[in-house]
């Protein structure tokens, strides 16, 4: 006789004879003993023994009935075995999982019961449904459900398991959430910066990823090294590095940023070049000159600086103006100005 735990069972025997009586016996594995009405038993001395709300602990109990009458001897029935199947029950629920994109994870449920089967479900935001067949879902009908090559598209999805058995009803686990952290990625590289001495320079990087951190580095020709905030640098651990009043000695230094996140590996930006242009400075100023009539005269000036250009001017008594392009003047836009065939 097979039932589910908590259900009733009835065992019936038929016999003939004069003034017959019945005595049901039970054997729990330690030997047969007479059954007394009470607890789960009723009808212990009738043709039908009733077991009410049989617990799992009574699984495989053996029963038989002894029939006696006015005449001896008594007769004993064959054994009847009671099989009590247990209801499905959750012992441990799946727990939340946090992983990096591209890695694997799993959810597990532990349950007890007879003839268990499993069905995992997913809630993508519109309610729970059986997990669909995909290349990354595995074990949808086992106690351990796994996800391979987890993508960020699965972030915040919830998973649960319905456990069924020979006996009803099924039971449903609590839900567990999947958190998928993204890898650090560079979305905008720092560009080269050109400034004049006395001005600030900045380099900026943009990236995506979970829990981003930044470390700027400088390469002076021997390889990149981390830089620290100080008199010249600020924002070395932010998306924007500021170089305060860089001197010309920093001309052509290279900078890059290491972007890290919750997930590895870190990523490095391309190198960006700092160009520091020097201000124009006169190193040798003009001196007065005297020339004979119809002879030539020259003026020479020496200067340093980045991208120097020259423009000579003349003051004829009404104020300085740029020297016009005439046959008299040569070199109006270079460091040596020549005045030809001077007239009085």
Coordinates of C-alpha atoms in Angstrom, one line a residue:
X1 CA 0.0 0.0 0.0
X2 CA 1.5 3.3 -1.1
X3 CA 0.5 6.8 0.1
X4 CA 2.0 10.2 0.6
X5 CA 3.0 11.4 4.0
X6 CA 0.0 12.8 5.9
X7 CA -2.6 10.8 4.0
X8 CA -4.7 8.0 5.2
X9 CA -4.3 4.2 4.5
X10 CA -6.8 1.4 4.9
X11 CA -5.9 -2.3 5.1
X12 CA -8.9 -4.8 4.7
X13 CA -9.1 -8.5 5.2
X14 CA -12.0 -10.9 4.7
X15 CA -12.3 -14.2 6.5
X16 CA -14.9 -16.9 7.3
X17 CA -15.5 -19.0 10.4
X18 CA -17.6 -19.2 13.5
X19 CA -17.4 -16.2 16.0
X20 CA -14.3 -14.9 14.3
X21 CA -12.3 -12.0 15.8
X22 CA -9.5 -9.8 14.3
X23 CA -6.2 -8.5 15.7
X24 CA -4.0 -6.4 13.5
X25 CA -0.3 -6.4 14.1
X26 CA 2.5 -4.2 12.9
X27 CA 6.2 -4.9 12.5
X28 CA 8.5 -1.8 12.4
X29 CA 11.6 -3.9 11.9
X30 CA 11.9 -5.0 15.5
X31 CA 9.2 -7.7 15.4
X32 CA 5.4 -7.9 15.2
X33 CA 3.3 -6.4 18.0
X34 CA -0.5 -6.0 18.4
X35 CA -1.9 -2.7 17.4
X36 CA -4.0 -0.8 19.9
X37 CA -6.5 1.8 18.8
X38 CA -5.3 5.3 19.3
X39 CA -3.0 7.8 17.7
X40 CA -2.9 7.1 14.0
X41 CA -4.7 3.7 14.3
X42 CA -8.3 2.8 14.4
X43 CA -10.1 -0.5 13.6
X44 CA -7.3 -2.6 15.2
X45 CA -9.8 -5.4 15.9
X46 CA -12.0 -5.1 12.8
X47 CA -11.6 -6.3 9.3
X48 CA -10.3 -2.9 8.2
X49 CA -7.4 -1.2 9.9
X50 CA -7.3 2.5 9.2
X51 CA -4.1 4.6 9.5
X52 CA -4.9 8.3 9.7
X53 CA -2.2 10.9 8.6
X54 CA 0.6 8.4 8.3
X55 CA 4.0 10.0 8.9
X56 CA 7.1 9.3 6.8
X57 CA 8.6 7.4 9.8
X58 CA 6.1 4.6 9.1
X59 CA 7.5 4.0 5.7
X60 CA 8.0 0.2 5.1
X61 CA 6.1 -0.8 8.2
X62 CA 4.6 -4.3 7.7
X63 CA 1.1 -5.3 8.7
X64 CA -0.8 -8.5 9.1
X65 CA -4.0 -9.7 10.7
X66 CA -4.6 -12.7 13.0
X67 CA -8.1 -14.1 12.7
X68 CA -9.4 -16.3 15.5
X69 CA -12.7 -18.1 16.0
X70 CA -14.6 -20.6 18.1
X71 CA -12.3 -23.3 16.8
X72 CA -8.6 -23.4 16.8
X73 CA -6.1 -22.7 15.4
X74 CA -6.0 -19.0 14.5
X75 CA -4.9 -18.0 11.0
X76 CA -2.6 -15.2 10.0
X77 CA -2.8 -13.1 6.9
X78 CA 0.0 -12.4 4.5
X79 CA 2.1 -9.3 5.2
X80 CA 1.1 -6.0 3.7
X81 CA 3.9 -3.3 3.4
X82 CA 3.0 0.3 3.9
X83 CA 5.1 2.7 1.7
X84 CA 4.9 6.3 2.8
X85 CA 6.4 8.7 0.3
X86 CA 7.7 12.0 1.6
X87 CA 6.5 15.4 0.4
X88 CA 9.1 17.6 -1.4
X89 CA 10.6 20.1 1.1
X90 CA 13.3 22.8 0.6
X91 CA 16.3 22.3 2.9
X92 CA 18.5 25.2 1.6
X93 CA 17.6 27.9 -0.8
X94 CA 19.8 29.4 -3.6
X95 CA 21.8 32.5 -2.6
X96 CA 22.6 35.7 -4.4
X97 CA 25.6 35.7 -6.8
X98 CA 27.9 38.5 -7.9
X99 CA 30.3 37.8 -10.8
X100 CA 32.3 39.6 -13.5
X101 CA 31.0 39.5 -17.0
X102 CA 32.4 36.6 -19.0
X103 CA 32.8 34.3 -16.0
X104 CA 30.6 31.5 -14.7
X105 CA 28.3 31.2 -11.7
X106 CA 25.8 28.8 -10.3
X107 CA 22.7 28.6 -8.0
X108 CA 21.9 25.5 -5.9
X109 CA 18.9 24.2 -4.0
X110 CA 18.8 21.3 -1.5
X111 CA 15.6 19.4 -1.0
X112 CA 14.2 16.3 0.4
X113 CA 11.3 14.1 -0.8
X114 CA 10.4 11.1 -2.8
X115 CA 11.1 11.1 -6.5
X116 CA 12.3 14.7 -6.7
X117 CA 12.4 16.7 -9.9
X118 CA 13.6 20.3 -10.5
X119 CA 12.6 23.2 -12.7
X120 CA 14.6 26.4 -12.5
X121 CA 12.9 29.7 -13.4
X122 CA 14.1 33.2 -14.2
X123 CA 12.6 36.6 -13.7
X124 CA 13.9 39.2 -16.2
X125 CA 11.6 41.9 -14.9
X126 CA 8.2 40.7 -16.1
X127 CA 7.7 37.7 -13.7
X128 CA 9.0 34.2 -13.3
X129 CA 9.1 31.8 -16.2
X130 CA 10.9 28.5 -16.9
X131 CA 14.5 29.3 -18.0
X132 CA 14.7 29.0 -21.8
X133 CA 17.2 26.8 -23.7
X134 CA 20.3 28.9 -24.3
X135 CA 24.0 28.2 -24.8
X136 CA 24.8 29.8 -21.4
X137 CA 22.1 28.1 -19.2
X138 CA 22.9 24.6 -17.9
X139 CA 21.2 22.2 -15.5
X140 CA 17.7 23.7 -15.6
X141 CA 16.3 20.4 -14.4
X142 CA 18.9 19.6 -11.8
X143 CA 19.5 20.8 -8.2
X144 CA 22.4 22.9 -9.4
X145 CA 21.7 25.5 -12.1
X146 CA 24.8 27.1 -13.8
X147 CA 25.4 30.0 -16.1
X148 CA 28.5 30.2 -18.3
X149 CA 30.1 33.2 -20.0
X150 CA 27.8 35.5 -18.0
X151 CA 26.9 38.7 -19.9
X152 CA 25.9 42.0 -18.5
X153 CA 22.5 41.6 -20.1
X154 CA 21.7 39.2 -17.2
X155 CA 22.4 41.8 -14.5
X156 CA 19.6 41.9 -11.9
X157 CA 17.9 38.8 -13.1
X158 CA 16.4 36.6 -10.4
X159 CA 16.4 32.8 -10.3
X160 CA 14.4 30.3 -8.3
X161 CA 13.7 26.5 -8.4
X162 CA 10.4 24.6 -8.3
X163 CA 10.9 21.2 -6.6
X164 CA 8.3 18.5 -7.4
X165 CA 8.0 14.9 -6.2
X166 CA 5.9 11.8 -6.2
X167 CA 3.7 13.6 -3.7
X168 CA 2.0 17.0 -4.2
X169 CA 2.2 19.9 -3.8
X170 CA 5.4 21.1 -5.3
X171 CA 7.5 23.6 -3.3
X172 CA 9.3 26.8 -4.6
X173 CA 12.6 28.1 -3.3
X174 CA 13.2 31.7 -2.5
X175 CA 14.6 33.7 -5.4
X176 CA 18.3 34.7 -5.7
X177 CA 19.6 37.7 -7.6
X178 CA 22.4 37.8 -10.1
X179 CA 24.7 40.8 -10.2
X180 CA 27.0 41.1 -13.1
X181 CA 29.9 43.6 -12.8
X182 CA 31.3 44.9 -16.1
X183 CA 35.0 45.0 -17.1
X184 CA 36.8 48.3 -17.4
X185 CA 36.8 49.7 -20.9
X186 CA 38.2 52.9 -22.5
X187 CA 35.6 54.9 -24.4
X188 CA 37.6 58.0 -25.0
X189 CA 41.4 58.3 -25.2
X190 CA 43.4 61.3 -23.8
X191 CA 44.5 63.6 -26.6
X192 CA 47.9 65.3 -26.9
X193 CA 48.2 68.7 -25.1
X194 CA 50.1 71.7 -26.2
X195 CA 50.5 74.7 -23.8
X196 CA 52.8 77.7 -23.4
X197 CA 55.0 78.0 -20.3
X198 CA 52.9 79.4 -17.4
X199 CA 49.7 77.7 -18.5
X200 CA 48.1 74.5 -17.2
X201 CA 47.7 71.3 -19.3
X202 CA 45.1 68.6 -18.8
X203 CA 44.6 65.0 -20.0
X204 CA 41.2 63.3 -19.8
X205 CA 40.1 59.7 -20.2
X206 CA 36.5 58.3 -20.3
X207 CA 35.7 54.7 -19.5
X208 CA 32.9 52.4 -18.5
X209 CA 32.9 49.5 -16.0
X210 CA 32.0 48.7 -12.4
X211 CA 33.9 50.4 -9.6
X212 CA 36.3 52.4 -11.8
X213 CA 39.6 53.7 -10.4
X214 CA 42.3 55.7 -12.2
X215 CA 46.1 56.0 -12.0
X216 CA 47.9 58.4 -14.3
X217 CA 51.5 57.6 -15.4
X218 CA 54.3 59.5 -17.0
X219 CA 56.9 58.2 -19.4
X220 CA 60.1 60.2 -19.7
X221 CA 61.8 57.7 -22.0
X222 CA 62.5 54.9 -19.6
X223 CA 58.9 53.5 -19.3
X224 CA 55.7 54.6 -17.6
X225 CA 55.7 55.2 -13.8
X226 CA 52.9 56.2 -11.5
X227 CA 52.7 59.8 -10.5
X228 CA 51.4 61.3 -7.3
X229 CA 49.6 64.5 -6.5
X230 CA 52.0 67.4 -5.7
X231 CA 53.2 70.8 -6.7
X232 CA 52.9 70.0 -10.4
X233 CA 50.3 67.3 -10.6
X234 CA 46.7 67.1 -9.4
X235 CA 43.9 64.6 -10.1
X236 CA 46.3 61.7 -10.6
X237 CA 43.6 59.3 -9.4
X238 CA 40.7 60.9 -11.3
X239 CA 39.6 60.8 -14.9
X240 CA 41.3 64.2 -15.5
X241 CA 45.0 64.8 -14.8
X242 CA 46.0 68.5 -14.5
X243 CA 49.6 69.6 -14.9
X244 CA 50.2 73.0 -13.2
X245 CA 52.5 75.4 -15.0
X246 CA 54.6 72.8 -16.7
X247 CA 58.2 74.0 -17.4
X248 CA 59.9 73.5 -20.8
X249 CA 61.8 70.6 -19.3
X250 CA 58.6 68.6 -19.4
X251 CA 58.3 69.1 -23.2
X252 CA 57.5 65.8 -25.0
X253 CA 56.8 63.8 -21.9
X254 CA 54.2 61.1 -22.5
X255 CA 51.2 60.4 -20.3
X256 CA 48.7 57.6 -20.0
X257 CA 46.1 56.4 -17.5
X258 CA 45.6 52.9 -16.0
X259 CA 41.8 52.3 -15.6
X260 CA 40.9 49.5 -13.1
X261 CA 37.6 48.3 -11.8
X262 CA 35.9 45.6 -9.7
X263 CA 36.7 43.2 -12.4
X264 CA 40.1 42.4 -13.9
X265 CA 42.1 43.0 -16.0
X266 CA 42.9 46.7 -15.9
X267 CA 43.2 48.6 -19.2
X268 CA 45.7 51.3 -20.2
X269 CA 45.0 54.3 -22.4
X270 CA 47.2 55.3 -25.4
X271 CA 50.1 57.6 -24.7
X272 CA 49.4 61.3 -25.0
X273 CA 52.2 63.8 -25.6
X274 CA 52.7 67.0 -23.7
X275 CA 54.2 69.8 -25.7
X276 CA 55.4 72.9 -23.7
X277 CA 56.1 75.9 -25.9
X278 CA 58.6 78.4 -24.5
X279 CA 57.8 82.1 -24.5
X280 CA 59.7 84.4 -26.9
X281 CA 62.7 86.0 -25.1
X282 CA 65.2 88.5 -26.6
X283 CA 68.7 87.4 -25.9
X284 CA 70.5 90.1 -27.8
X285 CA 68.7 93.5 -28.3
X286 CA 69.1 96.0 -31.0
X287 CA 71.9 98.6 -31.1
X288 CA 72.0 101.9 -33.0
X289 CA 73.9 102.0 -36.2
X290 CA 75.5 104.7 -38.4
X291 CA 75.8 104.4 -42.2
X292 CA 77.0 106.5 -45.0
X293 CA 74.6 107.9 -47.6
X294 CA 73.8 105.3 -50.4
X295 CA 75.3 102.6 -48.3
X296 CA 73.4 99.7 -46.6
X297 CA 72.6 99.4 -42.9
X298 CA 71.6 96.3 -40.9
X299 CA 69.9 95.6 -37.6
X300 CA 70.2 92.2 -35.9
X301 CA 68.1 90.8 -33.1
X302 CA 68.6 87.5 -31.3
X303 CA 65.7 85.7 -29.5
X304 CA 64.7 82.3 -28.2
X305 CA 61.3 80.7 -28.0
X306 CA 59.0 78.1 -29.7
X307 CA 57.9 79.0 -33.2
X308 CA 59.5 82.4 -33.2
X309 CA 58.3 84.9 -35.9
X310 CA 59.7 88.4 -36.6
X311 CA 58.1 91.6 -37.7
X312 CA 60.2 94.7 -38.0
X313 CA 58.7 98.1 -37.5
X314 CA 59.8 101.7 -38.2
X315 CA 59.0 105.0 -36.5
X316 CA 59.3 107.9 -38.9
X317 CA 58.2 110.3 -36.2
X318 CA 54.5 109.5 -36.1
X319 CA 54.7 106.2 -34.3
X320 CA 55.8 102.6 -35.0
X321 CA 54.2 100.8 -37.9
X322 CA 55.1 97.5 -39.7
X323 CA 57.8 98.0 -42.3
X324 CA 56.3 98.0 -45.8
X325 CA 57.4 95.7 -48.5
X326 CA 59.6 98.0 -50.6
X327 CA 62.9 97.8 -52.4
X328 CA 64.5 99.8 -49.5
X329 CA 63.9 97.1 -46.9
X330 CA 65.0 93.5 -46.9
X331 CA 64.3 90.9 -44.2
X332 CA 61.2 92.5 -42.6
X333 CA 60.2 89.1 -41.3
X334 CA 63.5 87.6 -40.3
X335 CA 66.0 88.4 -37.5
X336 CA 68.3 90.5 -39.8
X337 CA 66.8 93.7 -41.3
X338 CA 68.7 95.3 -44.1
X339 CA 68.1 98.9 -45.3
X340 CA 69.6 99.4 -48.8
X341 CA 70.9 102.6 -50.4
X342 CA 70.3 104.9 -47.5
X343 CA 69.3 108.4 -48.5
X344 CA 69.7 111.4 -46.3

